[in-house]
Tab-separated table of C-alpha atoms in Angstrom:
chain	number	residue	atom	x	y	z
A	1	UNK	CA	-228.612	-89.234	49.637
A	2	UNK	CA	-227.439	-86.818	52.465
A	3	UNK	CA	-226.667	-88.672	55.570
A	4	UNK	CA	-227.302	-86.899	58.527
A	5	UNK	CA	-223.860	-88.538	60.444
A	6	UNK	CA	-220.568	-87.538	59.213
A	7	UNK	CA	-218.292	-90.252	57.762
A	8	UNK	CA	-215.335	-89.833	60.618
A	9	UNK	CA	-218.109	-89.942	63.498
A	10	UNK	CA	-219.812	-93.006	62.134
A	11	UNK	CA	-216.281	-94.773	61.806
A	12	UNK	CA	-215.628	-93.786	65.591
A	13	UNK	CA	-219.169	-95.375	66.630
A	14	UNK	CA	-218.659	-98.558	64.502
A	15	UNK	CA	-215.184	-98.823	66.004
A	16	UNK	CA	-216.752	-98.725	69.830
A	17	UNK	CA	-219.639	-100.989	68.514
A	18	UNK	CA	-216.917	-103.406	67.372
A	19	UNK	CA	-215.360	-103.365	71.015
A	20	UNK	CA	-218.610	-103.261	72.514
A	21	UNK	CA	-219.598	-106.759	70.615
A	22	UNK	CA	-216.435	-108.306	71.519
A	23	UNK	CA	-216.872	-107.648	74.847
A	24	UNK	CA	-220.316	-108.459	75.008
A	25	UNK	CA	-218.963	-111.835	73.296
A	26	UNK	CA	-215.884	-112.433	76.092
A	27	UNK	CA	-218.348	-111.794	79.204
A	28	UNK	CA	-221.648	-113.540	77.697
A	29	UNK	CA	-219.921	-116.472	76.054
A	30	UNK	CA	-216.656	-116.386	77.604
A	31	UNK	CA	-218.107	-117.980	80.857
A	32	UNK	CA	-219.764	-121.121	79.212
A	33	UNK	CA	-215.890	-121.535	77.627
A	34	UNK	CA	-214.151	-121.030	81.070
A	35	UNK	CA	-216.601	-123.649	82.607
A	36	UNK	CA	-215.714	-126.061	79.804
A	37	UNK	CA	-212.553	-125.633	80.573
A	38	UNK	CA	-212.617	-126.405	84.092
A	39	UNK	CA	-215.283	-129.076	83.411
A	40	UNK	CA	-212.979	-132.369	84.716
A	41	UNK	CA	-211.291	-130.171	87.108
A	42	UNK	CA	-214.242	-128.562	89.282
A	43	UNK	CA	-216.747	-131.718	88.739
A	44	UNK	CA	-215.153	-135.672	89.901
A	45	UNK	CA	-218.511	-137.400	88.660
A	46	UNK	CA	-221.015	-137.771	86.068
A	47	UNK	CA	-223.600	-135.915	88.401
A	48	UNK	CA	-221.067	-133.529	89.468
A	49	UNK	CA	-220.195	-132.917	85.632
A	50	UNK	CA	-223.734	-132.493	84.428
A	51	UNK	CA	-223.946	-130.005	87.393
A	52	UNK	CA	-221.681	-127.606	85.670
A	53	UNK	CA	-222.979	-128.544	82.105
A	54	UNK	CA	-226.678	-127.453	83.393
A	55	UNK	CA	-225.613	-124.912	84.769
A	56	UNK	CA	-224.439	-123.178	81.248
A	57	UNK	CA	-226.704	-125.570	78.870
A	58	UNK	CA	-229.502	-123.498	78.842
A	59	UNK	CA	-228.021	-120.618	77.931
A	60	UNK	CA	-224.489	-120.919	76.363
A	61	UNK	CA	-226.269	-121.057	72.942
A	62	UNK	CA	-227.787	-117.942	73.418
A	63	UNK	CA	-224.919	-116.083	73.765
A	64	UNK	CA	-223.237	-117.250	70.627
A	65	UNK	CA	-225.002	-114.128	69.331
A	66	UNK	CA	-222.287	-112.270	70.323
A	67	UNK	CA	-220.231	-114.302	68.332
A	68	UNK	CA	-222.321	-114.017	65.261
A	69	UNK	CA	-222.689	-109.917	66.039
A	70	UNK	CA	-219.196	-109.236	65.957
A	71	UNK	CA	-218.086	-111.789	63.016
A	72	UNK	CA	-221.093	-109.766	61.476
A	73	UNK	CA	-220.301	-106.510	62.359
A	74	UNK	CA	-216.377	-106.804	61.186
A	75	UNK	CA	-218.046	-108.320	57.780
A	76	UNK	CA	-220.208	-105.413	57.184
A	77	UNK	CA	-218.257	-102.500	58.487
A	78	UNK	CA	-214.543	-103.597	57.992
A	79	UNK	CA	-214.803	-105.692	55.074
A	80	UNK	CA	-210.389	-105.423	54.319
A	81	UNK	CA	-210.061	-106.225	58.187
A	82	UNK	CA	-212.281	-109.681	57.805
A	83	UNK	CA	-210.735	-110.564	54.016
A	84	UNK	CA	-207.616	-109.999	56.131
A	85	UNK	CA	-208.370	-111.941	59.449
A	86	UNK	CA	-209.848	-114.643	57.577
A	87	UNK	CA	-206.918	-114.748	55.156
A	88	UNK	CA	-203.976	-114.909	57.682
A	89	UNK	CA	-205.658	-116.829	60.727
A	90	UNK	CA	-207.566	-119.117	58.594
A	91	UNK	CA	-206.554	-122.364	60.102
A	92	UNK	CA	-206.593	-120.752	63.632
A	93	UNK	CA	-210.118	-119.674	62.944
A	94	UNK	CA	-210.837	-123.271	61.325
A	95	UNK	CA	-209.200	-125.080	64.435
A	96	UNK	CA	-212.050	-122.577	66.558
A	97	UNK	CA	-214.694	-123.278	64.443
A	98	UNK	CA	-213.661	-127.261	64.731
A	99	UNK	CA	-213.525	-127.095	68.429
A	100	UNK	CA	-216.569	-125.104	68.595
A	101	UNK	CA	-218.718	-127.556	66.720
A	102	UNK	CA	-217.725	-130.278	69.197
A	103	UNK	CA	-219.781	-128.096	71.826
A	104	UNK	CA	-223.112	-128.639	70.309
A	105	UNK	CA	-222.696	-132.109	69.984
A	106	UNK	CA	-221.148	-132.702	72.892
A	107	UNK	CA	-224.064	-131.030	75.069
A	108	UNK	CA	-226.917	-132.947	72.972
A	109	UNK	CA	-225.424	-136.677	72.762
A	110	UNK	CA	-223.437	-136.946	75.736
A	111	UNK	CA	-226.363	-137.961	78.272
A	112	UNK	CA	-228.134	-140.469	75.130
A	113	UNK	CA	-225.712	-143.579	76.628
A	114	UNK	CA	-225.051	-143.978	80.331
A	115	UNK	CA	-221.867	-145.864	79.101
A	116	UNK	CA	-219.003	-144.183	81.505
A	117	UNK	CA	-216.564	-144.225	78.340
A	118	UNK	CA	-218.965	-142.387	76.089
A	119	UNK	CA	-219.528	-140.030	78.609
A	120	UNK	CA	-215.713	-139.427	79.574
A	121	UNK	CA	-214.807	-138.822	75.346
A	122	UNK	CA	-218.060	-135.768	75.363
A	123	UNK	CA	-216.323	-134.139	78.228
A	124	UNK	CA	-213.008	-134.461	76.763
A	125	UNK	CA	-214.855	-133.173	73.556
A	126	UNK	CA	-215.917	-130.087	75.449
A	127	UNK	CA	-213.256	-129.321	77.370
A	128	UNK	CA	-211.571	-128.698	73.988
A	129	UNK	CA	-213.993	-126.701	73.607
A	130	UNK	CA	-213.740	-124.530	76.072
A	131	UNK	CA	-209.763	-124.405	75.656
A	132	UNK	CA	-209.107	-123.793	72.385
A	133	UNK	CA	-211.107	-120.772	71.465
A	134	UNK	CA	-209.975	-119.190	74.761
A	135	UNK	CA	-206.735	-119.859	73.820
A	136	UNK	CA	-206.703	-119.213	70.492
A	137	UNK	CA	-208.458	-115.614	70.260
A	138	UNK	CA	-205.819	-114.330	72.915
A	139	UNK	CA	-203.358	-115.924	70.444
A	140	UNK	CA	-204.719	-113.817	67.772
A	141	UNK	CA	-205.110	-110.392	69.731
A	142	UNK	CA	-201.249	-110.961	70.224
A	143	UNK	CA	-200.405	-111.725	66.729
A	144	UNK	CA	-202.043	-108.285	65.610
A	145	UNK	CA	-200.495	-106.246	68.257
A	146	UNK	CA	-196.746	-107.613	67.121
A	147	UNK	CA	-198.159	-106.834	63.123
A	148	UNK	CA	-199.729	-109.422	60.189
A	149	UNK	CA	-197.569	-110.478	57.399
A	150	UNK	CA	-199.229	-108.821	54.477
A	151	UNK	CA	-199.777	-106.490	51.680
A	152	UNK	CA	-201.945	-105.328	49.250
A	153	UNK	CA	-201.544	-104.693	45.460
A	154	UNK	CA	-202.782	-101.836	43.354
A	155	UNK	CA	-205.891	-103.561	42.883
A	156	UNK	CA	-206.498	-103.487	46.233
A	157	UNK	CA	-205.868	-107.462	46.525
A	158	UNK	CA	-204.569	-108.931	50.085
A	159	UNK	CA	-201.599	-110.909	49.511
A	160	UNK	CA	-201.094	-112.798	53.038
A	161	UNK	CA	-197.475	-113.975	53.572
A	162	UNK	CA	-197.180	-115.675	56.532
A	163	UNK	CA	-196.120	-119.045	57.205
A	164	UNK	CA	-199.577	-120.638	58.608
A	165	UNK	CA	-200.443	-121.431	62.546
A	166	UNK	CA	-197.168	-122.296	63.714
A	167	UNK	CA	-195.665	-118.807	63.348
A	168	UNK	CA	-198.587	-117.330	65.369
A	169	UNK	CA	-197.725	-119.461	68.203
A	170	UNK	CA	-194.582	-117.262	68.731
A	171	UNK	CA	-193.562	-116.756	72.504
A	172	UNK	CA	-195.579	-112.968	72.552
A	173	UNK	CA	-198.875	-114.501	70.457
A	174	UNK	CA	-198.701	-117.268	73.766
A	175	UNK	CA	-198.494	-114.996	76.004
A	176	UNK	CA	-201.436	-113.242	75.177
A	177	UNK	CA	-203.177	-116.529	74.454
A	178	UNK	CA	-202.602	-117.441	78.094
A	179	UNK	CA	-204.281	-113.761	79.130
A	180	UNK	CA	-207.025	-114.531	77.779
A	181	UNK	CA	-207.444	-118.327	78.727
A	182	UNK	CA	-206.440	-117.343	82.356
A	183	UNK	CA	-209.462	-115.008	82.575
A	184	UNK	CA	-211.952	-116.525	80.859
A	185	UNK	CA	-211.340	-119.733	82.812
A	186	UNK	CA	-211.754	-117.504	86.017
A	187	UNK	CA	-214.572	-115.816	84.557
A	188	UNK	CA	-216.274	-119.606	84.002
A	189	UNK	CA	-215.265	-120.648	87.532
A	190	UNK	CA	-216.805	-117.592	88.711
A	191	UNK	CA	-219.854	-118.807	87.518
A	192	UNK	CA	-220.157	-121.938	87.965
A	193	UNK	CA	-219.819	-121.163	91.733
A	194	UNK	CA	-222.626	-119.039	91.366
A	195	UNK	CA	-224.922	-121.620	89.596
A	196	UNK	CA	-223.765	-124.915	91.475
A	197	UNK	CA	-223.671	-125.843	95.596
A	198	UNK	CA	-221.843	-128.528	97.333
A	199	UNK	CA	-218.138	-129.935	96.322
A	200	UNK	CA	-218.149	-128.542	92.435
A	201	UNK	CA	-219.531	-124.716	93.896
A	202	UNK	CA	-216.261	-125.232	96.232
A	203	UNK	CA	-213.911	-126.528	93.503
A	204	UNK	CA	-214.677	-123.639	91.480
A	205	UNK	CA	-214.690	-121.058	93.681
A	206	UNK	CA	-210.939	-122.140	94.260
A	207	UNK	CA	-210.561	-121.929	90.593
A	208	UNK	CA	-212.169	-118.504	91.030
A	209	UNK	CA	-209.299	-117.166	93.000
A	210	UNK	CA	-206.473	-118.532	91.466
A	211	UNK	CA	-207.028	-117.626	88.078
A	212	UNK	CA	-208.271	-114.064	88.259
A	213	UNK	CA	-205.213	-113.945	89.875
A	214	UNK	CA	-202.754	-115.457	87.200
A	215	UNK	CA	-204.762	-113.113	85.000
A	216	UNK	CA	-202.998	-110.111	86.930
A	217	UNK	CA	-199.802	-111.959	86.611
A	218	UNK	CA	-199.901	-112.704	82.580
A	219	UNK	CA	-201.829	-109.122	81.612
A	220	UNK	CA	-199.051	-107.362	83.709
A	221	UNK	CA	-195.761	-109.429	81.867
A	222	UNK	CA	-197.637	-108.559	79.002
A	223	UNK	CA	-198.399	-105.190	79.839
A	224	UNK	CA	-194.110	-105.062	80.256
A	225	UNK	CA	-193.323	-106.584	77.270
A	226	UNK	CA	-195.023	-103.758	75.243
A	227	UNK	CA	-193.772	-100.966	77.024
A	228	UNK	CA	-190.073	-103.032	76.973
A	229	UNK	CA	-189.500	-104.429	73.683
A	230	UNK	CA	-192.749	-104.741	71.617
A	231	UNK	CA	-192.943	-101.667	68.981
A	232	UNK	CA	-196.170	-100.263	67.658
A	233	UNK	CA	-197.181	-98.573	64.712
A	234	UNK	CA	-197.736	-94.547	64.267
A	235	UNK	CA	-199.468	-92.393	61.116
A	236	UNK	CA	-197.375	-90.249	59.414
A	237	UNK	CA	-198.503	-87.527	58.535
A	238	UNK	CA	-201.656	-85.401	58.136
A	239	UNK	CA	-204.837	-87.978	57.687
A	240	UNK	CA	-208.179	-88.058	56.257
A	241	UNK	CA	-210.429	-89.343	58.886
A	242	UNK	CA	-213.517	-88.884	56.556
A	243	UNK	CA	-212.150	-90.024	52.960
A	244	UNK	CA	-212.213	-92.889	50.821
A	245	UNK	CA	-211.193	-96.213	52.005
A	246	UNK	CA	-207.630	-97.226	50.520
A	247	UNK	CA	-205.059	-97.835	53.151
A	248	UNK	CA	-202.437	-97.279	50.429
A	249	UNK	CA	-202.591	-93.545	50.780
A	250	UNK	CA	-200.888	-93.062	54.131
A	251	UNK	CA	-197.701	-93.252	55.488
A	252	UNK	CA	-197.231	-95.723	58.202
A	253	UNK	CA	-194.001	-95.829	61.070
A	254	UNK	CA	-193.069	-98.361	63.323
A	255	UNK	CA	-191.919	-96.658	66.691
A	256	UNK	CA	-190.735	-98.570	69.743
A	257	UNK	CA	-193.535	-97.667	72.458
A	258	UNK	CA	-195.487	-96.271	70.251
A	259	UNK	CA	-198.844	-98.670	71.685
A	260	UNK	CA	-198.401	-96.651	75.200
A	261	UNK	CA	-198.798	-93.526	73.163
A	262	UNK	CA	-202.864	-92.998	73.388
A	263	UNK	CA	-202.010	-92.884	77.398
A	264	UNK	CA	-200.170	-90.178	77.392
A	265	UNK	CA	-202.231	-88.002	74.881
A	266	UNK	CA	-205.128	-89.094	76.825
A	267	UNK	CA	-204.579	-89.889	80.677
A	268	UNK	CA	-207.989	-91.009	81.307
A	269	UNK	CA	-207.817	-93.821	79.228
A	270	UNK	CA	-205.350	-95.547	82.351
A	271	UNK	CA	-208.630	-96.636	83.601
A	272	UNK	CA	-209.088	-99.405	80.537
A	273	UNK	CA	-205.938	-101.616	82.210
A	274	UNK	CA	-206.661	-100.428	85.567
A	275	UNK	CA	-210.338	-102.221	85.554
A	276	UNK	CA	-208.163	-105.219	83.990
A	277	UNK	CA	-206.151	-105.149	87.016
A	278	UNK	CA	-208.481	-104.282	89.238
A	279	UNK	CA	-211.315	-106.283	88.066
A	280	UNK	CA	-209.295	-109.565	88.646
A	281	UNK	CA	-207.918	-108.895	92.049
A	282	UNK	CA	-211.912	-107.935	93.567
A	283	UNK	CA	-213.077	-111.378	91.757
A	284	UNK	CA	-210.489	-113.382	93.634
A	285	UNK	CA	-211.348	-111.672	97.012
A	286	UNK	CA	-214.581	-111.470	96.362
A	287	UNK	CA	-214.599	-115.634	95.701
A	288	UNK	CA	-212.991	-116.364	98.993
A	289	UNK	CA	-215.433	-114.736	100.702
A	290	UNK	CA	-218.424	-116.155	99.120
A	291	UNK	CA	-219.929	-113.448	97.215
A	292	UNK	CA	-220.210	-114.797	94.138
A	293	UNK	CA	-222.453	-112.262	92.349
A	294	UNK	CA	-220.608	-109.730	92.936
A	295	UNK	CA	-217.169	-111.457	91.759
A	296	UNK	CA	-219.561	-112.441	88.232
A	297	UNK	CA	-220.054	-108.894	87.552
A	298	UNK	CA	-216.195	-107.739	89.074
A	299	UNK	CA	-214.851	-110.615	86.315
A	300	UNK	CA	-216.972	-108.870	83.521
A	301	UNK	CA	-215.069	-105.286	84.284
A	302	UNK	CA	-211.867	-107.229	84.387
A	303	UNK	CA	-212.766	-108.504	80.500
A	304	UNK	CA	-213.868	-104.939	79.707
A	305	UNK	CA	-210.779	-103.625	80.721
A	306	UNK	CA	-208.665	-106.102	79.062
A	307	UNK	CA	-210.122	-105.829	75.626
A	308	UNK	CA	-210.638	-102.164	76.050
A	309	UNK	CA	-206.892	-101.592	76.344
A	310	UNK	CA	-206.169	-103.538	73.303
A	311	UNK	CA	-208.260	-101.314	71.448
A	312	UNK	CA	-207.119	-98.082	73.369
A	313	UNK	CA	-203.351	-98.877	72.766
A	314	UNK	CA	-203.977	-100.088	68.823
A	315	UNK	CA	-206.345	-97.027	68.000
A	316	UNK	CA	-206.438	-96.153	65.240
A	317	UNK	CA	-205.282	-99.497	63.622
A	318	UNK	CA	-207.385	-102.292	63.434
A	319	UNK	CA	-204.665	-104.531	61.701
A	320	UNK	CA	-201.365	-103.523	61.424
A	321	UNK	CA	-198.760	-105.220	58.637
A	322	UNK	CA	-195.688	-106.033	59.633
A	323	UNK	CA	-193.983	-106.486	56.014
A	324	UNK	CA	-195.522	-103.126	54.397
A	325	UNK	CA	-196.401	-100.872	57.240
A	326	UNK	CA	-198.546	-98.176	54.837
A	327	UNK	CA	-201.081	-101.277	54.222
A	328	UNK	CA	-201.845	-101.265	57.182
A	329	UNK	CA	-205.969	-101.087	58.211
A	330	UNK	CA	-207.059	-98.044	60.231
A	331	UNK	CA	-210.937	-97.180	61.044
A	332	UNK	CA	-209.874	-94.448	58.495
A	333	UNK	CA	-209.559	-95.993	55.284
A	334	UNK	CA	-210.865	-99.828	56.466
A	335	UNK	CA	-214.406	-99.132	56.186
A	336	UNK	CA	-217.602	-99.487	54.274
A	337	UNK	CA	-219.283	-97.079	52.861
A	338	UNK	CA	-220.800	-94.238	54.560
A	339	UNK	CA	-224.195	-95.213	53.380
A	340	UNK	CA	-223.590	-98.584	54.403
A	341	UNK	CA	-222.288	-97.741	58.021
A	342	UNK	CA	-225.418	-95.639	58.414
A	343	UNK	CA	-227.744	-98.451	57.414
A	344	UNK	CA	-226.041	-100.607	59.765
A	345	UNK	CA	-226.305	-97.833	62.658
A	346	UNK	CA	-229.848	-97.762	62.165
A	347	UNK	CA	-230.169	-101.495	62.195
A	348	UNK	CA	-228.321	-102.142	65.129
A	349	UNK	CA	-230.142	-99.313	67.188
A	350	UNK	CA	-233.208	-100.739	66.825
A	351	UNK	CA	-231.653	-104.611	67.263
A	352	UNK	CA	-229.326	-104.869	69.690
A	353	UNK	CA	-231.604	-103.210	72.482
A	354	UNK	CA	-233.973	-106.241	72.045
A	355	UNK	CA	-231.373	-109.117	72.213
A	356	UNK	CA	-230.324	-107.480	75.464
A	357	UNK	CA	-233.588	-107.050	76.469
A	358	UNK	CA	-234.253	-111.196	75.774
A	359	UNK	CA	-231.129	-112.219	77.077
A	360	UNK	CA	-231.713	-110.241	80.607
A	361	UNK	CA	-235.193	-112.097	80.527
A	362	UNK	CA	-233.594	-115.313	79.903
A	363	UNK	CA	-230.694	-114.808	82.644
A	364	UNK	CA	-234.079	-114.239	85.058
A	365	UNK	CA	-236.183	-116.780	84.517
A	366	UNK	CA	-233.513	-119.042	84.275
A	367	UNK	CA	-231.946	-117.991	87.999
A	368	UNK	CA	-231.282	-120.811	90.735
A	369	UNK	CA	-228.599	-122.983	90.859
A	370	UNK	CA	-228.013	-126.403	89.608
A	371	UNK	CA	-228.171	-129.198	92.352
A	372	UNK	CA	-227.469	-133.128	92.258
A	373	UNK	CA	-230.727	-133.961	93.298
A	374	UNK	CA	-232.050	-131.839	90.340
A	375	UNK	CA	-230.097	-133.965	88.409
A	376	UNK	CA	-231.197	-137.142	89.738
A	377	UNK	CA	-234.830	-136.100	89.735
A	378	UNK	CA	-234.668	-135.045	86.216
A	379	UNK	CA	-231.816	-137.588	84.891
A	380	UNK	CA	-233.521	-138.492	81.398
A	381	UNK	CA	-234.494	-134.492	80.682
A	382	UNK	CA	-230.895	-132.661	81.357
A	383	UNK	CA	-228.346	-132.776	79.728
């Protein structure tokens, strides 16, 4: 069949489309986590609480699409990068998918029995969460800038030898975890200052300036500790950015600031940690001062910007090994086929414009904010 894309260009697009779904997922999703989060901090009482629950209940299941896109798209395009993942995080990804189950429940049952203490154990329920998938994904994204303990055999088996959960939760893999929990909380306050009024649309917007600005304050240490002490991984070596997919064919070295690298070949690329940066320091000021909107969509370029520069400073590598550097995973020799890529291209062109298309119409008819006589005049209906 002669595919009218070639093989290196279609890897390039599925690697943006990768970064493009996990962004979509840490702006769409990540504010129904942050508000979780925050949910016994911003809201004193039951009808404060089922303010900020109302506020993301009718949409928070909509954007676990994202979720499903990206764990989707890795599947399909990067089959040795989700073997991988799912290999060395799998009881980080099984703590995720425990604490995200409790959301479900937690939304449906918690409003069946007025009883305070049944009520109290669902918000404790989803506050975890909110927490530990915020947590836990920066946890990861620091774990596979720092290298995965693995290697693969001549039959092209993945033999993961790390110690389980407790050595990702080294002080760097923390750190990173902490990023990302600091702005996704933010990003949640952000919100829920948007959709609430009264005492929980003050509480948050507090929330909303403090951690946007512990964001700056963890993505900068971080930001120090790679350019310090943290070394990165280089190709060796002339490669094949449209051949097969074996990872065993390249020569891998690991060079102390070697993640800084795509900066200097490419200048414009600063402007990935700059909209971090940036991004969180407008949101706070933008909270104080009681523009809310504006600080939702500031928070958003302050995700972009974070993720993006993971994905700048790791490009090519998707997953890097720290015990056998050559089998390491690059967009180069990670992927599916080229057929299969194309397929998917196709597929996702004609897909992904409608679920953004539904989820704008959602976001509008949906619009207003959540008040306590709302919930009063509605008590048995809401969640």
């Amino acid at each position: 069949m002669n595919i009218p894309v070639d093989y290196e260009i279609l890897r390039l697009i599925w690697w943006l489309f990768l970064g493009i779904l996990l962004i979509g997922f840490a702006i769409m999703d990540g504010f129904d986590l942050g508000a979780a989060t925050l949910l016994r901090t911003v809201a004193r009482t039951d009808n404060e609480r089922r303010q900020v629950l109302n506020a993301i209940g009718p949409v928070w299941e909509g954007n676990q699409v994202w979720l499903i896109l990206g764990g989707g798209a890795i599947f399909a395009a990067w089959p040795a990068v989700y073997a991988t993942a799912f290999s060395g995080f799998y009881i980080a990804m099984f703590l995720v998918l425990a604490t995200l189950i409790l959301r479900p429940v937690g939304f449906e049952y918690r409003n069946k029995i007025a009883d305070p203490r049944w009520r109290t154990s669902w918000d404790w329920a989803l506050f975890a969460g909110g927490l530990v998938p915020s947590l836990v994904f920066g946890v990861a994204i620091g774990n596979l800038l720092q290298g995965v303990p693995f290697r693969i055999d001549t039959d092209m088996r993945v033999l993961y030898e790390g110690s389980g959960l407790f050595e990702l939760l080294n002080p760097f893999g923390l750190l990173c975890g902490l990023v990302s929990l600091a702005m996704l909380t933010g990003h949640g306050a952000v919100f829920v200052a948007l959709k609430t009024v009264g005492p929980v649309a003050d509480r948050a917007r507090l929330a909303g300036a403090l951690f946007p600005l512990l964001h700056v304050l963890l993505f900068t240490l971080a930001g120090l500790w790679i350019a310090k002490g943290l070394p990165g991984y280089a190709l060796v070596g002339a490669v094949a950015h449209d051949g097969p997919s074996n990872p065993l064919v390249k020569e891998v070295a690991i060079v102390p600031g070697q993640w800084l690298k795509n900066y200097e070949a490419w200048p414009l690329l600063k402007i990935a940690p700059i909209a971090g940066l940036a991004g969180s320091i407008l949101t706070a000021v933008l909270v104080v001062v009681k523009r809310p909107g504006l600080a939702f969509v500031t928070s958003a370029a302050a995700i972009f910007g974070t993720i993006a520069t993971v994905g700048v400073s790791m490009f090519p590598f998707l997953m890097p090994s720290s015990i056998e550097p050559k089998a390491s995973l690059t967009i180069w020799d990670s992927s599916s086929s080229q057929l299969t890529l194309f397929v998917m291209l196709c597929a996702t062109l004609l897909f992904l414009p409608i679920v953004l298309a539904y989820t704008a119409f959602v976001f509008r008819v949906l619009r207003g904010k959540m008040t306590a006589e709302a919930i009063e005049a509605n008590s048995t209906h809401l969640y």
